[in-house]
Coordinates of N, CA and C and ligand atoms in Angstrom, one line a residue:
M47 N 104.6 100.3 95.8 CA 103.6 100.7 94.7 C 102.2 100.1 95.0
K48 N 101.2 100.9 94.9 CA 99.8 100.3 95.1 C 99.3 99.8 93.7
F49 N 98.4 98.8 93.9 CA 97.7 98.2 92.7 C 96.2 98.5 92.8
F50 N 95.7 99.3 91.9 CA 94.2 99.4 91.8 C 93.8 98.7 90.5
I51 N 92.5 98.2 90.6 CA 92.0 97.6 89.4 C 91.0 98.7 88.7
D52 N 91.1 98.8 87.4 CA 90.3 99.8 86.7 C 89.1 99.1 86.0
T53 N 88.1 98.9 86.7 CA 86.9 98.2 86.2 C 85.7 98.5 87.2
A54 N 84.5 98.2 86.6 CA 83.3 98.3 87.5 C 82.7 96.9 87.6
N55 N 83.5 95.9 87.0 CA 83.0 94.5 87.0 C 83.3 93.8 88.4
L56 N 82.2 93.5 89.1 CA 82.4 93.0 90.4 C 83.1 91.6 90.5
N57 N 82.9 90.8 89.5 CA 83.7 89.5 89.5 C 85.2 89.7 89.3
E58 N 85.5 90.6 88.4 CA 87.0 90.9 88.2 C 87.6 91.5 89.5
I59 N 86.8 92.4 90.1 CA 87.3 93.1 91.4 C 87.5 92.0 92.4
K60 N 86.5 91.0 92.5 CA 86.7 89.9 93.5 C 87.9 89.1 93.2
E61 N 88.1 88.8 91.9 CA 89.2 87.9 91.5 C 90.6 88.6 91.9
A62 N 90.7 89.9 91.6 CA 91.9 90.6 91.9 C 92.1 90.7 93.4
N63 N 91.0 90.9 94.1 CA 91.1 91.1 95.6 C 91.5 89.7 96.2
D64 N 91.0 88.6 95.7 CA 91.3 87.3 96.2 C 92.8 87.0 96.1
L65 N 93.5 87.7 95.1 CA 94.9 87.4 95.0 C 95.7 88.0 96.2
G66 N 95.0 89.0 96.9 CA 95.7 89.6 98.0 C 96.6 90.7 97.7
I67 N 96.5 91.2 96.5 CA 97.4 92.3 96.1 C 96.7 93.6 95.8
L68 N 95.4 93.6 96.0 CA 94.6 94.8 95.5 C 94.5 95.9 96.6
D69 N 94.8 97.1 96.2 CA 94.8 98.3 97.1 C 93.6 99.2 96.9
G70 N 92.9 99.0 95.8 CA 91.8 99.9 95.5 C 91.2 99.7 94.1
V71 N 90.3 100.6 93.8 CA 89.5 100.4 92.5 C 89.4 101.8 91.9
T72 N 89.5 101.9 90.5 CA 89.1 103.1 89.8 C 87.9 102.7 88.9
T73 N 87.0 103.6 88.7 CA 85.9 103.4 87.8 C 85.8 104.7 87.0
N74 N 85.1 104.7 85.9 CA 84.7 105.9 85.2 C 83.4 105.7 84.5
P75 N 82.7 106.7 84.0 CA 81.4 106.5 83.4 C 81.3 105.5 82.3
S76 N 82.4 105.4 81.5 CA 82.4 104.4 80.4 C 82.5 103.0 81.0
L77 N 83.2 102.8 82.1 CA 83.3 101.4 82.7 C 82.0 101.0 83.4
M78 N 81.3 102.0 84.0 CA 80.0 101.8 84.6 C 79.0 101.4 83.5
A79 N 79.0 102.1 82.4 CA 78.1 101.8 81.3 C 78.4 100.4 80.7
K80 N 79.7 100.1 80.6 CA 80.1 98.7 80.1 C 79.4 97.6 80.9
E81 N 79.2 97.8 82.2 CA 78.6 96.8 83.0 C 77.1 96.9 83.0
G82 N 76.6 97.9 82.3 CA 75.1 98.0 82.2 C 74.5 98.7 83.4
I83 N 75.3 99.4 84.2 CA 74.8 100.0 85.4 C 74.1 101.4 85.0
K84 N 72.8 101.4 85.1 CA 72.1 102.6 84.6 C 71.2 103.2 85.8
G85 N 71.0 104.5 85.8 CA 70.1 105.1 86.8 C 70.9 105.5 88.0
Q86 N 70.6 106.6 88.6 CA 71.4 107.2 89.7 C 71.5 106.2 90.9
D87 N 70.3 105.6 91.2 CA 70.3 104.8 92.4 C 71.1 103.5 92.2
N88 N 71.1 102.9 91.0 CA 71.9 101.7 90.7 C 73.4 102.1 90.7
I89 N 73.7 103.2 90.2 CA 75.1 103.6 90.1 C 75.6 103.8 91.5
L90 N 74.9 104.5 92.4 CA 75.4 104.7 93.8 C 75.5 103.4 94.5
K91 N 74.5 102.5 94.3 CA 74.5 101.2 95.0 C 75.8 100.4 94.5
H92 N 76.1 100.5 93.2 CA 77.2 99.8 92.7 C 78.5 100.2 93.3
Y93 N 78.7 101.5 93.6 CA 79.9 102.0 94.2 C 80.0 101.4 95.6
V94 N 78.9 101.3 96.3 CA 78.9 100.8 97.7 C 79.2 99.3 97.6
D95 N 78.7 98.6 96.6 CA 79.0 97.1 96.4 C 80.5 97.0 96.2
I96 N 81.1 97.9 95.4 CA 82.6 97.8 95.2 C 83.3 98.0 96.5
C97 N 82.9 99.0 97.3 CA 83.6 99.3 98.6 C 83.5 98.1 99.5
N98 N 82.4 97.4 99.4 CA 82.2 96.2 100.3 C 83.1 95.0 99.9
I99 N 83.7 95.1 98.7 CA 84.6 94.0 98.3 C 86.0 94.3 98.7
V100 N 86.4 95.5 98.4 CA 87.8 95.9 98.6 C 88.1 96.7 99.8
D101 N 89.2 96.5 100.5 CA 89.6 97.4 101.6 C 90.6 98.4 101.0
G102 N 90.0 99.5 100.4 CA 90.9 100.5 99.9 C 90.1 101.6 99.2
D103 N 90.8 102.5 98.6 CA 90.2 103.6 97.9 C 89.4 103.2 96.7
V104 N 88.2 103.8 96.5 CA 87.4 103.5 95.3 C 87.0 104.8 94.7
S105 N 87.5 105.0 93.4 CA 87.3 106.3 92.7 C 85.9 106.3 92.1
A106 N 85.1 107.3 92.3 CA 83.8 107.4 91.7 C 83.7 108.8 91.0
E107 N 83.4 108.8 89.7 CA 83.6 110.0 89.0 C 82.4 110.9 88.9
V108 N 82.5 112.2 89.0 CA 81.4 113.1 88.9 C 81.1 113.3 87.4
I109 N 79.8 113.6 87.1 CA 79.4 113.9 85.8 C 79.3 115.4 85.5
A110 N 79.0 116.2 86.6 CA 78.9 117.6 86.4 C 80.3 118.2 86.0
T111 N 80.2 119.3 85.3 CA 81.4 120.0 84.8 C 81.5 121.5 85.3
D112 N 80.5 121.9 86.1 CA 80.5 123.2 86.6 C 80.8 123.1 88.1
Y113 N 81.5 124.2 88.7 CA 81.9 124.1 90.1 C 80.9 123.6 91.1
E114 N 79.7 124.3 91.0 CA 78.6 124.0 92.0 C 78.2 122.5 91.8
G115 N 78.0 122.2 90.6 CA 77.6 120.8 90.3 C 78.6 119.7 90.8
I116 N 79.8 120.0 90.5 CA 80.9 119.0 90.9 C 80.9 118.9 92.4
V117 N 80.8 120.1 93.1 CA 80.8 120.0 94.6 C 79.6 119.3 95.1
K118 N 78.5 119.5 94.6 CA 77.2 118.9 95.1 C 77.3 117.3 94.9
E119 N 77.7 117.0 93.6 CA 77.8 115.6 93.3 C 78.9 114.9 94.1
G120 N 80.0 115.5 94.2 CA 81.2 115.0 94.9 C 80.9 114.8 96.4
E121 N 80.2 115.7 97.0 CA 79.9 115.6 98.4 C 78.9 114.4 98.6
A122 N 78.0 114.2 97.7 CA 77.0 113.1 97.8 C 77.8 111.8 97.6
L123 N 78.7 111.7 96.6 CA 79.5 110.5 96.4 C 80.3 110.2 97.7
S124 N 80.9 111.2 98.2 CA 81.8 111.0 99.4 C 81.0 110.5 100.6
A125 N 79.8 110.9 100.7 CA 78.9 110.5 101.8 C 78.5 109.1 101.7
L126 N 78.6 108.5 100.5 CA 78.2 107.1 100.3 C 78.9 106.1 101.2
H127 N 80.3 106.3 101.3 CA 81.1 105.3 102.0 C 82.5 106.0 102.3
P128 N 83.1 105.7 103.4 CA 84.4 106.3 103.7 C 85.5 106.0 102.7
Q129 N 85.3 104.9 101.9 CA 86.4 104.6 101.0 C 86.3 105.3 99.7
I130 N 85.2 106.1 99.5 CA 85.0 106.8 98.2 C 86.0 107.9 98.0
V131 N 86.6 108.0 96.8 CA 87.5 109.1 96.4 C 86.7 109.7 95.2
V132 N 86.6 111.0 95.3 CA 85.8 111.7 94.2 C 86.7 112.0 93.0
K133 N 86.3 111.5 91.9 CA 87.1 111.6 90.7 C 86.6 112.8 89.9
V134 N 87.5 113.8 89.7 CA 87.2 115.1 89.1 C 88.0 115.3 87.8
P135 N 87.3 115.7 86.8 CA 88.1 116.0 85.5 C 89.0 117.2 85.6
M136 N 90.2 117.1 84.9 CA 91.1 118.2 84.9 C 90.6 119.4 84.0
I137 N 89.7 120.1 84.6 CA 89.2 121.4 84.0 C 89.2 122.5 85.0
K138 N 89.0 123.7 84.6 CA 89.1 124.8 85.5 C 88.2 124.7 86.7
D139 N 86.9 124.4 86.5 CA 86.0 124.2 87.6 C 86.4 123.0 88.5
G140 N 87.0 122.0 87.8 CA 87.4 120.8 88.5 C 88.5 121.1 89.5
I141 N 89.5 121.9 89.1 CA 90.6 122.3 90.0 C 90.0 123.1 91.2
K142 N 89.1 124.0 90.9 CA 88.5 124.8 92.0 C 87.8 123.8 93.0
A143 N 87.1 122.8 92.4 CA 86.3 121.9 93.3 C 87.3 121.0 94.1
I144 N 88.4 120.6 93.4 CA 89.4 119.8 94.2 C 89.9 120.6 95.4
R145 N 90.2 121.9 95.2 CA 90.6 122.7 96.3 C 89.6 122.7 97.4
H146 N 88.3 122.8 97.0 CA 87.2 122.8 98.0 C 87.2 121.4 98.8
F147 N 87.3 120.3 98.0 CA 87.2 119.0 98.6 C 88.4 118.8 99.5
S148 N 89.6 119.2 99.1 CA 90.8 119.1 99.9 C 90.7 119.8 101.2
D149 N 90.1 121.1 101.1 CA 90.0 121.9 102.3 C 89.0 121.3 103.3
N150 N 88.1 120.4 102.8 CA 87.0 119.8 103.6 C 87.3 118.3 103.9
G151 N 88.5 117.9 103.7 CA 88.9 116.5 104.0 C 88.3 115.4 103.1
I152 N 87.9 115.8 101.9 CA 87.4 114.8 101.0 C 88.5 114.4 100.0
K153 N 88.7 113.1 99.8 CA 89.8 112.6 98.9 C 89.4 112.8 97.5
T154 N 90.3 113.1 96.6 CA 90.0 113.3 95.2 C 91.1 112.6 94.3
N155 N 90.6 112.3 93.1 CA 91.4 111.8 92.0 C 91.2 112.7 90.8
C156 N 92.3 113.4 90.4 CA 92.1 114.3 89.3 C 92.4 113.5 88.0
T157 N 91.4 113.4 87.2 CA 91.5 112.5 86.1 C 91.6 113.2 84.7
L158 N 91.9 112.5 83.7 CA 92.1 113.0 82.3 C 93.3 114.0 82.3
V159 N 94.4 113.5 82.9 CA 95.6 114.3 82.9 C 96.6 113.8 81.8
F160 N 97.0 114.8 81.0 CA 97.9 114.4 79.9 C 99.2 115.3 79.8
S161 N 99.4 116.1 80.8 CA 100.7 116.9 80.8 C 101.2 117.2 82.2
A162 N 102.5 117.5 82.3 CA 103.0 117.8 83.6 C 102.4 119.1 84.2
G163 N 102.1 120.1 83.3 CA 101.5 121.3 83.8 C 100.2 121.0 84.5
Q164 N 99.4 120.2 83.9 CA 98.1 119.8 84.5 C 98.3 119.1 85.9
A165 N 99.4 118.3 85.9 CA 99.7 117.5 87.2 C 100.1 118.5 88.3
I166 N 100.8 119.6 87.9 CA 101.3 120.6 88.9 C 100.0 121.2 89.5
L167 N 99.1 121.6 88.6 CA 97.9 122.3 89.1 C 97.1 121.4 90.0
A168 N 97.0 120.1 89.7 CA 96.3 119.1 90.5 C 96.9 119.1 91.9
A169 N 98.2 119.0 91.9 CA 98.9 118.9 93.2 C 98.7 120.2 94.0
K170 N 98.9 121.4 93.3 CA 98.7 122.6 94.0 C 97.3 122.7 94.6
A171 N 96.3 122.2 94.0 CA 94.9 122.2 94.5 C 94.6 121.2 95.6
G172 N 95.6 120.3 95.8 CA 95.5 119.4 96.9 C 94.9 118.1 96.6
A173 N 95.0 117.7 95.3 CA 94.4 116.4 94.9 C 95.1 115.2 95.7
T174 N 94.4 114.2 96.0 CA 95.0 113.0 96.7 C 95.7 112.2 95.6
Y175 N 95.1 112.1 94.5 CA 95.7 111.3 93.4 C 95.7 112.2 92.1
V176 N 96.7 112.0 91.2 CA 96.6 112.6 89.9 C 96.7 111.4 88.9
S177 N 95.8 111.4 87.9 CA 95.7 110.2 87.0 C 96.2 110.6 85.6
P178 N 97.5 110.5 85.2 CA 97.9 110.6 83.9 C 97.5 109.3 83.1
F179 N 97.0 109.5 81.9 CA 96.5 108.4 81.1 C 97.5 108.0 80.1
I180 N 98.3 107.0 80.4 CA 99.5 106.7 79.6 C 99.2 106.0 78.3
G181 N 98.2 105.1 78.3 CA 97.9 104.3 77.1 C 97.3 105.3 76.0
R182 N 96.5 106.2 76.4 CA 95.9 107.2 75.5 C 97.0 108.1 74.9
L183 N 98.1 108.4 75.7 CA 99.2 109.1 75.1 C 100.0 108.3 74.1
D184 N 100.2 107.0 74.5 CA 100.9 106.1 73.5 C 100.1 106.0 72.2
D185 N 98.8 106.0 72.3 CA 97.9 105.9 71.1 C 98.2 107.1 70.1
V186 N 98.7 108.2 70.7 CA 98.9 109.3 69.7 C 100.5 109.6 69.7
S187 N 101.2 108.5 69.7 CA 102.7 108.6 69.5 C 103.4 109.5 70.5
T188 N 103.0 109.5 71.7 CA 103.7 110.2 72.8 C 103.9 109.2 73.9
D189 N 105.1 109.2 74.4 CA 105.4 108.2 75.4 C 104.8 108.5 76.8
G190 N 103.8 107.7 77.1 CA 103.0 107.9 78.4 C 103.9 107.7 79.6
V191 N 104.8 106.7 79.6 CA 105.6 106.4 80.8 C 106.5 107.6 81.0
D192 N 107.0 108.3 80.0 CA 107.8 109.5 80.2 C 107.1 110.5 81.0
L193 N 105.8 110.7 80.8 CA 105.0 111.6 81.5 C 105.0 111.2 83.0
I194 N 104.8 110.0 83.3 CA 104.8 109.5 84.7 C 106.1 109.9 85.3
A195 N 107.2 109.6 84.6 CA 108.6 109.9 85.2 C 108.7 111.4 85.4
Q196 N 108.2 112.2 84.5 CA 108.3 113.7 84.6 C 107.5 114.2 85.8
I197 N 106.3 113.7 86.0 CA 105.5 114.1 87.1 C 106.1 113.7 88.4
A198 N 106.5 112.4 88.5 CA 107.1 111.9 89.7 C 108.3 112.7 90.1
H199 N 109.1 113.1 89.1 CA 110.3 113.9 89.4 C 109.9 115.3 90.0
I200 N 109.0 115.9 89.4 CA 108.5 117.3 89.8 C 108.0 117.2 91.2
Y201 N 107.1 116.2 91.4 CA 106.5 116.0 92.8 C 107.5 115.8 93.9
N202 N 108.6 115.0 93.5 CA 109.6 114.7 94.4 C 110.4 116.0 94.8
I203 N 110.7 116.8 93.8 CA 111.5 118.1 94.0 C 110.7 119.0 95.1
Y204 N 109.4 119.1 94.9 CA 108.6 120.0 95.7 C 107.9 119.3 96.9
D205 N 108.2 118.0 97.0 CA 107.6 117.2 98.1 C 106.0 117.3 98.1
F206 N 105.5 117.4 96.9 CA 104.0 117.4 96.8 C 103.5 116.0 97.3
K207 N 102.4 116.1 98.0 CA 101.8 114.9 98.7 C 100.9 114.1 97.7
T208 N 100.5 114.7 96.6 CA 99.6 114.1 95.6 C 100.3 112.8 95.1
E209 N 99.5 111.7 95.1 CA 100.1 110.4 94.6 C 99.9 110.3 93.1
V210 N 101.0 109.8 92.4 CA 100.9 109.6 90.9 C 100.3 108.3 90.6
L211 N 99.1 108.3 90.0 CA 98.3 107.1 89.8 C 98.3 106.9 88.3
A212 N 99.2 106.0 87.8 CA 99.3 105.8 86.4 C 98.1 105.1 85.9
A213 N 97.3 105.7 84.9 CA 96.1 105.1 84.5 C 96.2 104.9 83.0
S214 N 95.1 104.3 82.4 CA 95.0 103.9 81.0 C 96.2 103.0 80.7
I215 N 96.4 102.0 81.5 CA 97.4 101.0 81.3 C 96.9 99.9 80.4
R216 N 97.7 99.5 79.4 CA 97.1 98.6 78.4 C 97.8 97.2 78.5
H217 N 99.0 97.1 79.1 CA 99.6 95.8 79.2 C 100.6 95.7 80.4
S218 N 101.1 94.5 80.6 CA 101.9 94.2 81.8 C 103.1 95.1 81.9
M219 N 103.8 95.3 80.7 CA 105.0 96.0 80.7 C 104.8 97.5 81.1
H220 N 103.6 98.0 80.8 CA 103.3 99.4 81.3 C 103.5 99.4 82.8
I221 N 103.0 98.3 83.5 CA 103.0 98.3 85.0 C 104.5 98.3 85.4
V222 N 105.3 97.5 84.8 CA 106.7 97.4 85.2 C 107.4 98.7 84.9
K223 N 107.2 99.3 83.8 CA 107.8 100.6 83.4 C 107.4 101.7 84.4
C224 N 106.1 101.7 84.8 CA 105.6 102.7 85.7 C 106.3 102.5 87.1
A225 N 106.5 101.2 87.5 CA 107.2 100.9 88.7 C 108.6 101.5 88.7
E226 N 109.3 101.3 87.5 CA 110.7 101.8 87.4 C 110.8 103.3 87.6
V227 N 109.8 104.0 87.1 CA 110.0 105.5 87.1 C 109.3 106.1 88.3
G228 N 108.8 105.3 89.3 CA 108.3 105.8 90.5 C 106.8 106.2 90.6
A229 N 106.0 105.5 89.8 CA 104.5 105.7 90.0 C 104.1 105.2 91.4
D230 N 103.3 106.0 92.1 CA 102.8 105.6 93.4 C 101.8 104.5 93.3
V231 N 101.0 104.5 92.3 CA 99.9 103.6 92.1 C 99.8 103.3 90.6
V232 N 99.4 102.0 90.3 CA 99.0 101.7 88.9 C 97.5 101.3 88.9
T233 N 96.8 101.7 88.0 CA 95.4 101.2 87.9 C 95.2 100.6 86.5
C234 N 94.7 99.3 86.4 CA 94.6 98.7 85.1 C 93.6 97.6 85.2
P235 N 93.1 97.1 84.0 CA 92.2 96.0 84.0 C 92.9 94.7 84.6
L236 N 92.1 93.7 84.8 CA 92.6 92.4 85.4 C 93.7 91.8 84.5
K237 N 93.5 91.8 83.2 CA 94.4 91.1 82.3 C 95.9 91.5 82.5
P238 N 96.3 92.8 82.5 CA 97.7 93.1 82.7 C 98.2 92.7 84.1
I239 N 97.3 92.7 85.1 CA 97.8 92.3 86.4 C 98.1 90.8 86.3
L240 N 97.2 90.0 85.7 CA 97.5 88.5 85.6 C 98.7 88.2 84.7
G241 N 98.9 89.1 83.8 CA 100.0 88.9 82.8 C 101.3 89.0 83.6
L242 N 101.4 89.7 84.7 CA 102.6 89.7 85.5 C 103.0 88.4 86.0
L243 N 102.0 87.5 86.1 CA 102.3 86.1 86.7 C 103.1 85.2 85.7
S244 N 102.9 85.5 84.4 CA 103.3 84.5 83.4 C 104.8 84.6 83.0
H245 N 105.4 83.4 83.0 CA 106.7 83.3 82.3 C 106.9 81.9 81.9
P246 N 107.2 81.6 80.6 CA 107.3 80.3 80.1 C 108.3 79.4 80.9
L247 N 109.4 80.0 81.4 CA 110.4 79.2 82.2 C 109.8 78.8 83.5
T248 N 108.9 79.6 84.0 CA 108.2 79.1 85.3 C 107.4 77.9 85.0
D249 N 106.6 77.9 83.9 CA 105.8 76.8 83.5 C 106.6 75.5 83.2
I250 N 107.7 75.7 82.4 CA 108.6 74.6 82.1 C 109.2 74.0 83.4
G251 N 109.7 74.9 84.2 CA 110.4 74.5 85.5 C 109.4 73.8 86.4
L252 N 108.2 74.3 86.5 CA 107.2 73.6 87.4 C 106.9 72.2 86.9
E253 N 106.7 72.1 85.5 CA 106.4 70.9 84.9 C 107.4 69.8 85.2
K254 N 108.7 70.3 85.1 CA 109.8 69.4 85.4 C 109.9 69.0 86.9
F255 N 109.7 69.9 87.7 CA 109.7 69.6 89.2 C 108.7 68.5 89.5
L256 N 107.5 68.7 88.9 CA 106.4 67.8 89.2 C 106.6 66.4 88.7
A257 N 107.2 66.4 87.4 CA 107.5 65.1 86.8 C 108.6 64.4 87.6
D258 N 109.6 65.1 88.0 CA 110.7 64.5 88.8 C 110.2 64.0 90.1
H259 N 109.3 64.7 90.7 CA 108.7 64.3 92.0 C 108.0 63.0 91.9
K260 N 107.3 62.8 90.7 CA 106.6 61.5 90.5 C 107.5 60.4 90.3
K261 N 108.7 60.6 89.8 CA 109.7 59.6 89.6 C 110.3 59.2 90.9
A262 N 110.4 60.1 91.9 CA 111.1 59.9 93.1 C 110.4 58.8 94.0
Ligands
E4P937 C1 91.5 105.9 84.9 O1 91.1 106.1 86.0 C2 90.6 105.5 83.8 O2 89.5 104.9 84.3 C3 91.2 104.6 82.8 O3 92.5 104.1 83.3 C4 91.2 104.9 81.4 O4 91.7 103.9 80.6 P1 91.4 103.7 79.1 O5 92.3 104.7 78.3 O6 91.8 102.3 78.8 O7 90.0 104.0 78.9

């Protein structure tokens, strides 16, 4: 399973990358705004800065919602750096654009996916990744991890090459549950990744080993 970090914060990306477990980055317009990245030139430069930290796929989201606009914006994003994956919303023109990008060798991440039907369309269009948002489903009393399992099962039956990228992850157990049901990738903020490190018995055990070593 691949680990992506879901942030536009360069320090957090560096910290996760330094752990040696990072396979890529996802961003979205909200995450860019949170870091105060404004203006087209600054946004494009920020994507390149991210690519220069991590050796892996970096999702950059289009703002356009019409086919021509998505294609134009996506091609410009893709030309920025070989690691860029064009993130396209799950809408009718988005699916058409994903087909265009796929036919032209441009990697895509189909975002804002909330149902298996949407995930089937993304795979049929040739998306590189499909991003079901599990935390936002949990927020409305629908089990997000169940959707990951359903999509992974369907993709497996038909041998779809699209990778299931579990997104909108809120806590460490989401990561473990997604691993259990066969997500290809998880993307989440730094905190749930670091949360995987912690166990009180590890802390207690280490404290005792160090204390015993001092006695020896
Ligand atoms: C995925 O690519 C999105 O950027 C992200 O995971 C959305 O997460 P949120 O629901 O916490 O905003």
